[in-house]
Amino acid sequence: MSRDRNSNNKPKKVRISKISNSGSSRPAPSRARVSKPENTEDRKPAKEPKKPAKAPREPRLMSQSEAKSFEKTFDKPASRKPAGKRSGKSFDTRDKYEKGDRKSGTKLFKNYERPQGENEKTRSFVQKRRFDKLAKETPKESIRLNKYIANSGICSRREADELITQGLVQVNGKVVTEMGYQVQKTDKVIFDGQGITPEKPVYVLLNKPKGYISTTKDEKARKTVMDLVANASPYRLFPVGRLDRSTTGVILLTNDGHMTKKLTHPSFNMKKIYHVTLDRKLDRADLNAIAEGIRLEEGVAEVDSISYIEGKPKNEVGIEIHIGWNRVVRRIFQRLGYEVEALDRVMFAGLTKKNIKRGHWRILTDLEVNNLKMM
């Protein structure tokens, strides 16, 4: 009885059976789980399946009517664009010139005519530049006296003003002390007893050959050194010192009158070295006599040094001398009974004939000119 009571009081458990896919039933667990209703919004959408790749499209042949309409589109002329806008095709004119556009050629060259006399004016552009440069360097009709002196290479303009105030400058035989005095090209200006010219100083070193005389003009129409340096300078040059017709070697030509006086005056003692070739061997006694001094008409010819030339026969000697008497070297040896067969000056005032062929010349460098001025 007790069992029945207890059984009646307790609620009965509900058994829920689940049907399988196969249709068979199986007992549910003791405690049933109540499943919540599924929310369709929380569920992630399923991935869409990939679309199959499209098959390549086969080309379609045009009909005759379609082909004709397609050709007509290319036969139409292209519309011109405004002048302000340029495209790549219209700007590139290589095809036009490669094909030989005659219209462009006629526009450029048909009506062109060279003016008369242009060939003569532009015959030599380099020659024209040279003349223009010389025109700038040449003095004008009238210039200031201090500039005239400065252009001659004597001193600067400021120093020239001091020389003018001291009365050391003469114009046409009259002493001028006025500042700013104008000088004409035809005026004769003298400074320190020497005529000067307002030209750029030029210094030319010549290796004189045999058969030329060292003068500007010759009455007998013989060849002079001026013929050899005709193209060396646009200004008139003068030889510094003289070499007789049969003597060869270095000789300086310049338009600097002040430098000429300095190099030729006996007080400056400019040294000269000669290579002498005699008709016979020079005795030792005669060599010593020349070293001591040989008396000539002007007085005793003092020689700075004399010696045999190493590696040469005894008839060739070198002699250094500073006196500038006429034909002094030849007369020294003639006094002792020797004849000079060849006389070559190898150095003058520190200038040598190195790298100058016989009959050729060269312009002195700035360093050489400065050395001459400092002597």
mmCIF file of C-alpha atoms in Angstrom:
data_model
loop_
_atom_site.group_PDB
_atom_site.id
_atom_site.type_symbol
_atom_site.label_atom_id
_atom_site.label_comp_id
_atom_site.label_asym_id
_atom_site.label_seq_id
_atom_site.Cartn_x
_atom_site.Cartn_y
_atom_site.Cartn_z
ATOM 1 C CA MET A 1 0.000 0.000 0.000
ATOM 2 C CA SER A 2 2.800 2.315 0.799
ATOM 3 C CA ARG A 3 4.341 1.855 -2.589
ATOM 4 C CA ASP A 4 1.099 2.722 -4.254
ATOM 5 C CA ARG A 5 0.749 5.880 -2.311
ATOM 6 C CA ASN A 6 4.113 7.063 -3.075
ATOM 7 C CA SER A 7 3.639 6.258 -6.674
ATOM 8 C CA ASN A 8 0.395 8.147 -6.795
ATOM 9 C CA ASN A 9 1.793 11.272 -5.212
ATOM 10 C CA LYS A 10 4.846 11.629 -7.516
ATOM 11 C CA PRO A 11 4.279 13.016 -11.027
ATOM 12 C CA LYS A 12 5.043 10.767 -13.833
ATOM 13 C CA LYS A 13 8.050 11.577 -16.085
ATOM 14 C CA VAL A 14 7.311 12.234 -19.679
ATOM 15 C CA ARG A 15 9.325 10.217 -22.179
ATOM 16 C CA ILE A 16 10.031 11.830 -25.498
ATOM 17 C CA SER A 17 10.998 9.586 -28.304
ATOM 18 C CA LYS A 18 13.075 10.752 -31.219
ATOM 19 C CA ILE A 19 12.603 9.346 -34.584
ATOM 20 C CA SER A 20 15.787 8.685 -36.527
ATOM 21 C CA ASN A 21 16.213 9.027 -40.184
ATOM 22 C CA SER A 22 15.923 5.298 -40.505
ATOM 23 C CA GLY A 23 12.520 5.363 -38.840
ATOM 24 C CA SER A 24 13.578 3.365 -35.728
ATOM 25 C CA SER A 25 12.892 4.748 -32.273
ATOM 26 C CA ARG A 26 15.270 4.689 -29.398
ATOM 27 C CA PRO A 27 14.701 5.520 -25.721
ATOM 28 C CA ALA A 28 15.338 9.164 -24.732
ATOM 29 C CA PRO A 29 17.598 10.038 -21.870
ATOM 30 C CA SER A 30 16.268 10.328 -18.366
ATOM 31 C CA ARG A 31 16.233 14.137 -18.410
ATOM 32 C CA ALA A 32 14.918 15.716 -21.519
ATOM 33 C CA ARG A 33 16.718 18.776 -22.920
ATOM 34 C CA VAL A 34 14.416 21.412 -24.337
ATOM 35 C CA SER A 35 16.014 22.893 -27.416
ATOM 36 C CA LYS A 36 15.630 26.599 -28.022
ATOM 37 C CA PRO A 37 14.130 27.767 -31.247
ATOM 38 C CA GLU A 38 16.859 28.540 -33.742
ATOM 39 C CA ASN A 39 17.356 32.230 -34.720
ATOM 40 C CA THR A 40 17.827 32.555 -38.459
ATOM 41 C CA GLU A 41 19.443 36.039 -38.177
ATOM 42 C CA ASP A 42 22.424 34.828 -36.079
ATOM 43 C CA ARG A 43 23.293 32.145 -38.533
ATOM 44 C CA LYS A 44 26.158 33.073 -40.914
ATOM 45 C CA PRO A 45 25.245 33.023 -44.542
ATOM 46 C CA ALA A 46 26.680 30.183 -46.471
ATOM 47 C CA LYS A 47 29.397 30.858 -49.066
ATOM 48 C CA GLU A 48 28.129 31.180 -52.576
ATOM 49 C CA PRO A 49 29.488 28.626 -54.986
ATOM 50 C CA LYS A 50 32.059 29.893 -57.515
ATOM 51 C CA LYS A 51 30.731 30.662 -60.914
ATOM 52 C CA PRO A 52 32.165 28.560 -63.694
ATOM 53 C CA ALA A 53 34.675 30.369 -65.973
ATOM 54 C CA LYS A 54 33.267 31.673 -69.222
ATOM 55 C CA ALA A 55 34.292 29.874 -72.273
ATOM 56 C CA PRO A 56 36.366 31.954 -74.777
ATOM 57 C CA ARG A 57 34.259 33.759 -77.267
ATOM 58 C CA GLU A 58 34.735 32.655 -80.784
ATOM 59 C CA PRO A 59 35.281 35.472 -83.372
ATOM 60 C CA ARG A 60 32.386 36.285 -85.526
ATOM 61 C CA LEU A 61 32.754 37.016 -89.192
ATOM 62 C CA MET A 62 31.289 40.267 -90.513
ATOM 63 C CA SER A 63 28.809 40.352 -93.247
ATOM 64 C CA GLN A 64 29.464 42.367 -96.392
ATOM 65 C CA SER A 65 27.192 45.201 -95.322
ATOM 66 C CA GLU A 66 28.882 45.447 -91.908
ATOM 67 C CA ALA A 67 32.354 45.453 -93.471
ATOM 68 C CA LYS A 68 31.453 48.296 -95.860
ATOM 69 C CA SER A 69 30.095 50.464 -93.055
ATOM 70 C CA PHE A 70 33.221 49.727 -91.012
ATOM 71 C CA GLU A 71 35.525 50.871 -93.863
ATOM 72 C CA LYS A 72 33.631 54.113 -94.366
ATOM 73 C CA THR A 73 34.458 55.249 -90.825
ATOM 74 C CA PHE A 74 38.230 55.255 -91.660
ATOM 75 C CA ASP A 75 37.831 56.944 -95.036
ATOM 76 C CA LYS A 76 36.427 60.109 -93.445
ATOM 77 C CA PRO A 77 39.002 62.956 -93.096
ATOM 78 C CA ALA A 78 39.969 63.757 -89.525
ATOM 79 C CA SER A 79 38.590 67.039 -88.262
ATOM 80 C CA ARG A 80 41.241 69.696 -87.673
ATOM 81 C CA LYS A 81 41.900 70.780 -84.147
ATOM 82 C CA PRO A 82 42.202 74.419 -83.118
ATOM 83 C CA ALA A 83 45.609 76.033 -83.566
ATOM 84 C CA GLY A 84 46.147 76.500 -79.860
ATOM 85 C CA LYS A 85 45.906 72.810 -79.042
ATOM 86 C CA ARG A 86 48.526 70.440 -80.356
ATOM 87 C CA SER A 87 48.365 66.710 -80.152
ATOM 88 C CA GLY A 88 51.215 64.311 -80.416
ATOM 89 C CA LYS A 89 50.458 63.331 -83.985
ATOM 90 C CA SER A 90 49.993 66.864 -85.315
ATOM 91 C CA PHE A 91 53.147 68.151 -83.583
ATOM 92 C CA ASP A 92 55.422 65.403 -84.883
ATOM 93 C CA THR A 93 56.458 66.457 -88.416
ATOM 94 C CA ARG A 94 59.081 63.836 -89.091
ATOM 95 C CA ASP A 95 56.876 61.941 -91.531
ATOM 96 C CA LYS A 96 56.219 65.127 -93.484
ATOM 97 C CA TYR A 97 59.928 65.833 -93.972
ATOM 98 C CA GLU A 98 60.822 62.206 -94.614
ATOM 99 C CA LYS A 99 58.280 62.091 -97.411
ATOM 100 C CA GLY A 100 59.598 65.349 -98.801
ATOM 101 C CA ASP A 101 56.951 68.013 -98.358
ATOM 102 C CA ARG A 102 57.721 70.428 -101.176
ATOM 103 C CA LYS A 103 55.481 73.161 -99.865
ATOM 104 C CA SER A 104 57.563 73.677 -96.735
ATOM 105 C CA GLY A 105 60.738 73.817 -98.836
ATOM 106 C CA THR A 106 59.411 76.454 -101.188
ATOM 107 C CA LYS A 107 58.241 78.663 -98.331
ATOM 108 C CA LEU A 108 61.633 78.658 -96.675
ATOM 109 C CA PHE A 109 64.085 78.964 -99.560
ATOM 110 C CA LYS A 110 62.348 79.988 -102.747
ATOM 111 C CA ASN A 111 62.319 83.750 -102.204
ATOM 112 C CA TYR A 112 65.667 83.946 -100.333
ATOM 113 C CA GLU A 113 68.461 85.874 -102.054
ATOM 114 C CA ARG A 114 71.907 86.506 -100.544
ATOM 115 C CA PRO A 115 72.615 90.244 -100.321
ATOM 116 C CA GLN A 116 75.383 91.576 -102.464
ATOM 117 C CA GLY A 117 78.792 91.921 -100.878
ATOM 118 C CA GLU A 118 78.039 89.543 -97.997
ATOM 119 C CA ASN A 119 80.613 87.029 -99.164
ATOM 120 C CA GLU A 120 83.294 89.679 -99.087
ATOM 121 C CA LYS A 121 82.349 90.866 -95.605
ATOM 122 C CA THR A 122 82.240 87.390 -94.073
ATOM 123 C CA ARG A 123 85.092 85.859 -96.036
ATOM 124 C CA SER A 124 87.169 85.303 -92.930
ATOM 125 C CA PHE A 125 85.501 85.646 -89.554
ATOM 126 C CA VAL A 126 88.773 85.125 -87.719
ATOM 127 C CA GLN A 127 90.442 87.890 -89.730
ATOM 128 C CA LYS A 128 87.572 90.260 -88.908
ATOM 129 C CA ARG A 129 88.005 89.583 -85.184
ATOM 130 C CA ARG A 130 91.705 90.293 -85.417
ATOM 131 C CA PHE A 131 91.126 93.645 -87.069
ATOM 132 C CA ASP A 132 88.483 94.539 -84.489
ATOM 133 C CA LYS A 133 90.916 93.743 -81.705
ATOM 134 C CA LEU A 134 93.620 95.867 -83.276
ATOM 135 C CA ALA A 135 91.169 98.722 -83.787
ATOM 136 C CA LYS A 136 90.471 98.758 -80.054
ATOM 137 C CA GLU A 137 94.162 98.806 -79.188
ATOM 138 C CA THR A 138 95.119 101.558 -81.626
ATOM 139 C CA PRO A 139 94.816 105.056 -80.166
ATOM 140 C CA LYS A 140 92.042 107.454 -81.154
ATOM 141 C CA GLU A 141 92.558 110.771 -82.873
ATOM 142 C CA SER A 142 93.348 112.453 -79.557
ATOM 143 C CA ILE A 143 93.968 110.995 -76.091
ATOM 144 C CA ARG A 144 95.187 112.278 -72.762
ATOM 145 C CA LEU A 145 98.919 112.630 -72.380
ATOM 146 C CA ASN A 146 99.090 110.396 -69.302
ATOM 147 C CA LYS A 147 97.308 107.606 -71.190
ATOM 148 C CA TYR A 148 99.636 108.151 -74.135
ATOM 149 C CA ILE A 149 102.618 107.575 -71.841
ATOM 150 C CA ALA A 150 101.006 104.607 -70.086
ATOM 151 C CA ASN A 151 100.212 102.897 -73.390
ATOM 152 C CA SER A 152 103.849 103.176 -74.407
ATOM 153 C CA GLY A 153 104.727 100.835 -71.528
ATOM 154 C CA ILE A 154 106.812 103.253 -69.489
ATOM 155 C CA CYS A 155 104.648 103.499 -66.376
ATOM 156 C CA SER A 156 101.073 103.706 -65.121
ATOM 157 C CA ARG A 157 98.768 106.692 -65.607
ATOM 158 C CA ARG A 158 99.234 107.914 -62.038
ATOM 159 C CA GLU A 159 103.006 107.777 -62.375
ATOM 160 C CA ALA A 160 102.721 109.489 -65.764
ATOM 161 C CA ASP A 161 100.928 112.429 -64.093
ATOM 162 C CA GLU A 162 103.911 112.888 -61.763
ATOM 163 C CA LEU A 163 106.327 112.816 -64.707
ATOM 164 C CA ILE A 164 104.262 115.453 -66.499
ATOM 165 C CA THR A 165 104.197 117.792 -63.478
ATOM 166 C CA GLN A 166 107.978 117.420 -63.130
ATOM 167 C CA GLY A 167 108.434 118.646 -66.717
ATOM 168 C CA LEU A 168 110.009 115.436 -68.060
ATOM 169 C CA VAL A 169 107.683 115.103 -71.048
ATOM 170 C CA GLN A 170 107.883 117.084 -74.278
ATOM 171 C CA VAL A 171 105.253 117.335 -77.009
ATOM 172 C CA ASN A 172 106.437 118.653 -80.376
ATOM 173 C CA GLY A 173 109.562 120.109 -78.743
ATOM 174 C CA LYS A 174 107.720 121.917 -75.902
ATOM 175 C CA VAL A 175 107.614 120.876 -72.257
ATOM 176 C CA VAL A 176 104.049 120.141 -71.156
ATOM 177 C CA THR A 177 103.055 120.307 -67.470
ATOM 178 C CA GLU A 178 99.289 120.685 -67.951
ATOM 179 C CA MET A 179 97.159 117.876 -66.551
ATOM 180 C CA GLY A 180 94.698 116.422 -69.042
ATOM 181 C CA TYR A 181 96.607 117.664 -72.073
ATOM 182 C CA GLN A 182 95.272 116.083 -75.295
ATOM 183 C CA VAL A 183 97.775 114.544 -77.708
ATOM 184 C CA GLN A 184 97.164 113.896 -81.393
ATOM 185 C CA LYS A 185 98.372 110.817 -83.258
ATOM 186 C CA THR A 186 100.692 112.939 -85.355
ATOM 187 C CA ASP A 187 102.325 114.620 -82.330
ATOM 188 C CA LYS A 188 105.870 113.721 -81.376
ATOM 189 C CA VAL A 189 106.168 112.898 -77.674
ATOM 190 C CA ILE A 190 109.580 112.602 -76.029
ATOM 191 C CA PHE A 191 110.254 111.246 -72.559
ATOM 192 C CA ASP A 192 113.726 111.240 -71.047
ATOM 193 C CA GLY A 193 115.213 112.136 -74.436
ATOM 194 C CA GLN A 194 113.601 109.132 -76.193
ATOM 195 C CA GLY A 195 110.614 109.218 -78.510
ATOM 196 C CA ILE A 196 107.634 107.117 -77.415
ATOM 197 C CA THR A 197 104.508 105.848 -79.159
ATOM 198 C CA PRO A 198 101.105 104.951 -77.648
ATOM 199 C CA GLU A 199 101.283 101.375 -78.834
ATOM 200 C CA LYS A 200 101.083 98.149 -76.945
ATOM 201 C CA PRO A 201 104.675 97.009 -76.336
ATOM 202 C CA VAL A 202 105.640 93.920 -78.340
ATOM 203 C CA TYR A 203 108.826 91.889 -77.848
ATOM 204 C CA VAL A 204 109.927 89.464 -80.556
ATOM 205 C CA LEU A 205 112.971 87.192 -80.320
ATOM 206 C CA LEU A 206 114.456 86.166 -83.673
ATOM 207 C CA ASN A 207 117.050 83.554 -84.535
ATOM 208 C CA LYS A 208 118.716 85.500 -87.325
ATOM 209 C CA PRO A 209 120.070 83.530 -90.276
ATOM 210 C CA LYS A 210 123.050 84.450 -92.380
ATOM 211 C CA GLY A 211 122.592 86.978 -95.178
ATOM 212 C CA TYR A 212 120.233 89.407 -93.379
ATOM 213 C CA ILE A 213 121.162 92.800 -92.003
ATOM 214 C CA SER A 214 119.710 94.127 -88.760
ATOM 215 C CA THR A 215 118.236 97.424 -89.968
ATOM 216 C CA THR A 216 114.717 98.588 -90.765
ATOM 217 C CA LYS A 217 115.570 99.723 -94.330
ATOM 218 C CA ASP A 218 118.467 99.210 -96.690
ATOM 219 C CA GLU A 219 119.397 101.520 -99.546
ATOM 220 C CA LYS A 220 120.841 98.630 -101.529
ATOM 221 C CA ALA A 221 117.594 96.647 -101.286
ATOM 222 C CA ARG A 222 119.225 93.837 -99.322
ATOM 223 C CA LYS A 223 117.257 91.473 -97.105
ATOM 224 C CA THR A 224 116.667 92.724 -93.550
ATOM 225 C CA VAL A 225 115.414 91.168 -90.335
ATOM 226 C CA MET A 226 112.161 93.088 -90.821
ATOM 227 C CA ASP A 227 111.319 90.729 -93.667
ATOM 228 C CA LEU A 228 111.439 87.798 -91.253
ATOM 229 C CA VAL A 229 109.139 89.349 -88.628
ATOM 230 C CA ALA A 230 106.670 91.035 -90.970
ATOM 231 C CA ASN A 231 103.727 89.092 -89.500
ATOM 232 C CA ALA A 232 104.857 89.188 -85.869
ATOM 233 C CA SER A 233 103.160 92.449 -84.883
ATOM 234 C CA PRO A 234 100.769 95.055 -86.341
ATOM 235 C CA TYR A 235 103.110 97.754 -85.028
ATOM 236 C CA ARG A 236 106.440 98.793 -86.397
ATOM 237 C CA LEU A 237 109.342 96.993 -84.705
ATOM 238 C CA PHE A 238 112.962 98.020 -84.314
ATOM 239 C CA PRO A 239 115.989 95.771 -83.731
ATOM 240 C CA VAL A 240 117.721 96.115 -80.375
ATOM 241 C CA GLY A 241 121.383 96.392 -81.274
ATOM 242 C CA ARG A 242 122.905 95.159 -84.486
ATOM 243 C CA LEU A 243 124.335 91.998 -85.949
ATOM 244 C CA ASP A 244 126.339 92.182 -89.145
ATOM 245 C CA ARG A 245 125.212 90.381 -92.256
ATOM 246 C CA SER A 246 127.295 87.230 -91.752
ATOM 247 C CA THR A 247 126.590 86.897 -87.997
ATOM 248 C CA THR A 248 123.770 84.621 -86.866
ATOM 249 C CA GLY A 249 121.936 84.139 -83.586
ATOM 250 C CA VAL A 250 119.475 85.825 -81.265
ATOM 251 C CA ILE A 251 118.339 89.380 -81.798
ATOM 252 C CA LEU A 252 115.490 91.197 -80.063
ATOM 253 C CA LEU A 253 112.977 93.388 -81.912
ATOM 254 C CA THR A 254 110.502 95.641 -80.134
ATOM 255 C CA ASN A 255 108.554 98.886 -80.338
ATOM 256 C CA ASP A 256 109.439 99.760 -76.740
ATOM 257 C CA GLY A 257 111.882 102.642 -77.082
ATOM 258 C CA HIS A 258 112.630 102.795 -73.368
ATOM 259 C CA MET A 259 113.566 99.110 -73.321
ATOM 260 C CA THR A 260 115.720 99.546 -76.435
ATOM 261 C CA LYS A 261 117.709 102.332 -74.810
ATOM 262 C CA LYS A 262 118.143 100.320 -71.638
ATOM 263 C CA LEU A 263 119.466 97.226 -73.421
ATOM 264 C CA THR A 264 121.840 99.074 -75.720
ATOM 265 C CA HIS A 265 123.300 101.688 -73.368
ATOM 266 C CA PRO A 266 126.862 100.830 -72.217
ATOM 267 C CA SER A 267 126.086 101.710 -68.613
ATOM 268 C CA PHE A 268 123.728 98.717 -68.257
ATOM 269 C CA ASN A 269 126.437 96.209 -69.311
ATOM 270 C CA MET A 270 124.147 93.731 -71.039
ATOM 271 C CA LYS A 271 126.023 90.475 -71.465
ATOM 272 C CA LYS A 272 126.265 88.618 -74.766
ATOM 273 C CA ILE A 273 127.685 85.144 -75.450
ATOM 274 C CA TYR A 274 129.082 84.169 -78.870
ATOM 275 C CA HIS A 275 130.067 80.863 -80.407
ATOM 276 C CA VAL A 276 133.169 81.615 -82.509
ATOM 277 C CA THR A 277 134.554 79.326 -85.208
ATOM 278 C CA LEU A 278 138.093 80.266 -86.338
ATOM 279 C CA ASP A 279 140.091 79.317 -89.415
ATOM 280 C CA ARG A 280 142.656 77.486 -87.223
ATOM 281 C CA LYS A 281 143.187 76.342 -83.665
ATOM 282 C CA LEU A 282 143.436 79.020 -80.997
ATOM 283 C CA ASP A 283 146.667 78.891 -79.040
ATOM 284 C CA ARG A 284 146.581 78.875 -75.280
ATOM 285 C CA ALA A 285 148.743 82.013 -75.154
ATOM 286 C CA ASP A 286 146.380 83.881 -77.446
ATOM 287 C CA LEU A 287 143.421 82.736 -75.387
ATOM 288 C CA ASN A 288 145.029 84.129 -72.230
ATOM 289 C CA ALA A 289 145.848 87.365 -74.034
ATOM 290 C CA ILE A 290 142.237 87.828 -75.048
ATOM 291 C CA ALA A 291 141.138 87.172 -71.470
ATOM 292 C CA GLU A 292 143.462 89.922 -70.219
ATOM 293 C CA GLY A 293 142.224 92.398 -72.868
ATOM 294 C CA ILE A 294 143.141 93.365 -76.423
ATOM 295 C CA ARG A 295 143.766 96.964 -77.325
ATOM 296 C CA LEU A 296 141.689 98.287 -80.231
ATOM 297 C CA GLU A 297 141.030 101.741 -81.666
ATOM 298 C CA GLU A 298 138.343 102.558 -79.069
ATOM 299 C CA GLY A 299 140.501 101.282 -76.212
ATOM 300 C CA VAL A 300 141.096 97.968 -74.426
ATOM 301 C CA ALA A 301 138.445 95.398 -75.315
ATOM 302 C CA GLU A 302 137.667 93.743 -71.990
ATOM 303 C CA VAL A 303 136.267 90.247 -72.222
ATOM 304 C CA ASP A 304 134.193 88.809 -69.363
ATOM 305 C CA SER A 305 135.229 85.193 -70.081
ATOM 306 C CA ILE A 306 136.604 83.016 -72.875
ATOM 307 C CA SER A 307 137.152 79.255 -73.082
ATOM 308 C CA TYR A 308 137.293 76.301 -75.398
ATOM 309 C CA ILE A 309 133.999 74.543 -76.072
ATOM 310 C CA GLU A 310 133.857 71.093 -74.505
ATOM 311 C CA GLY A 311 133.645 68.314 -77.077
ATOM 312 C CA LYS A 312 134.606 70.629 -79.951
ATOM 313 C CA PRO A 313 137.923 71.166 -81.744
ATOM 314 C CA LYS A 314 140.266 73.910 -80.537
ATOM 315 C CA ASN A 315 139.218 76.278 -83.302
ATOM 316 C CA GLU A 316 135.780 76.706 -81.668
ATOM 317 C CA VAL A 317 135.595 78.863 -78.558
ATOM 318 C CA GLY A 318 132.951 80.577 -76.493
ATOM 319 C CA ILE A 319 133.349 84.224 -75.533
ATOM 320 C CA GLU A 320 131.263 86.390 -73.185
ATOM 321 C CA ILE A 321 131.392 90.136 -73.638
ATOM 322 C CA HIS A 322 129.358 93.186 -72.569
ATOM 323 C CA ILE A 323 130.808 95.972 -74.726
ATOM 324 C CA GLY A 324 128.837 96.904 -77.851
ATOM 325 C CA TRP A 325 131.509 98.179 -80.205
ATOM 326 C CA ASN A 326 131.054 97.607 -83.908
ATOM 327 C CA ARG A 327 132.309 94.132 -84.965
ATOM 328 C CA VAL A 328 134.267 93.928 -81.710
ATOM 329 C CA VAL A 329 134.492 90.096 -81.594
ATOM 330 C CA ARG A 330 135.827 89.796 -85.132
ATOM 331 C CA ARG A 331 138.349 92.557 -84.586
ATOM 332 C CA ILE A 332 139.691 90.946 -81.400
ATOM 333 C CA PHE A 333 140.674 87.760 -83.220
ATOM 334 C CA GLN A 334 141.854 89.608 -86.308
ATOM 335 C CA ARG A 335 144.224 91.538 -84.047
ATOM 336 C CA LEU A 336 145.943 88.238 -83.243
ATOM 337 C CA GLY A 337 145.968 86.985 -86.835
ATOM 338 C CA TYR A 338 142.834 84.810 -86.854
ATOM 339 C CA GLU A 339 139.916 84.893 -89.240
ATOM 340 C CA VAL A 340 136.413 84.278 -87.965
ATOM 341 C CA GLU A 341 134.652 81.823 -90.242
ATOM 342 C CA ALA A 342 131.374 81.681 -88.303
ATOM 343 C CA LEU A 343 129.995 83.830 -85.508
ATOM 344 C CA ASP A 344 126.790 82.881 -83.724
ATOM 345 C CA ARG A 345 125.260 84.786 -80.801
ATOM 346 C CA VAL A 346 123.721 82.218 -78.474
ATOM 347 C CA MET A 347 122.573 84.545 -75.682
ATOM 348 C CA PHE A 348 121.556 88.191 -75.359
ATOM 349 C CA ALA A 349 120.411 89.785 -72.066
ATOM 350 C CA GLY A 350 119.507 86.381 -70.649
ATOM 351 C CA LEU A 351 117.561 85.348 -73.773
ATOM 352 C CA THR A 352 118.641 82.246 -75.693
ATOM 353 C CA LYS A 353 117.688 80.751 -79.058
ATOM 354 C CA LYS A 354 116.498 77.506 -77.489
ATOM 355 C CA ASN A 355 113.656 75.859 -79.445
ATOM 356 C CA ILE A 356 113.815 78.569 -82.146
ATOM 357 C CA LYS A 357 114.843 77.370 -85.599
ATOM 358 C CA ARG A 358 117.060 79.471 -87.792
ATOM 359 C CA GLY A 359 114.990 82.184 -89.429
ATOM 360 C CA HIS A 360 112.074 81.745 -87.007
ATOM 361 C CA TRP A 361 110.854 83.953 -84.155
ATOM 362 C CA ARG A 362 108.660 83.879 -81.076
ATOM 363 C CA ILE A 363 106.967 86.363 -78.730
ATOM 364 C CA LEU A 364 108.551 86.789 -75.312
ATOM 365 C CA THR A 365 106.597 85.577 -72.301
ATOM 366 C CA ASP A 366 105.489 87.900 -69.514
ATOM 367 C CA LEU A 367 108.142 86.426 -67.228
ATOM 368 C CA GLU A 368 110.907 87.172 -69.735
ATOM 369 C CA VAL A 369 109.650 90.734 -70.203
ATOM 370 C CA ASN A 370 109.590 91.297 -66.436
ATOM 371 C CA ASN A 371 113.157 89.998 -66.178
ATOM 372 C CA LEU A 372 114.281 92.492 -68.829
ATOM 373 C CA LYS A 373 112.609 95.352 -66.970
ATOM 374 C CA MET A 374 114.281 94.387 -63.710
ATOM 375 C CA MET A 375 117.793 94.400 -65.205
#
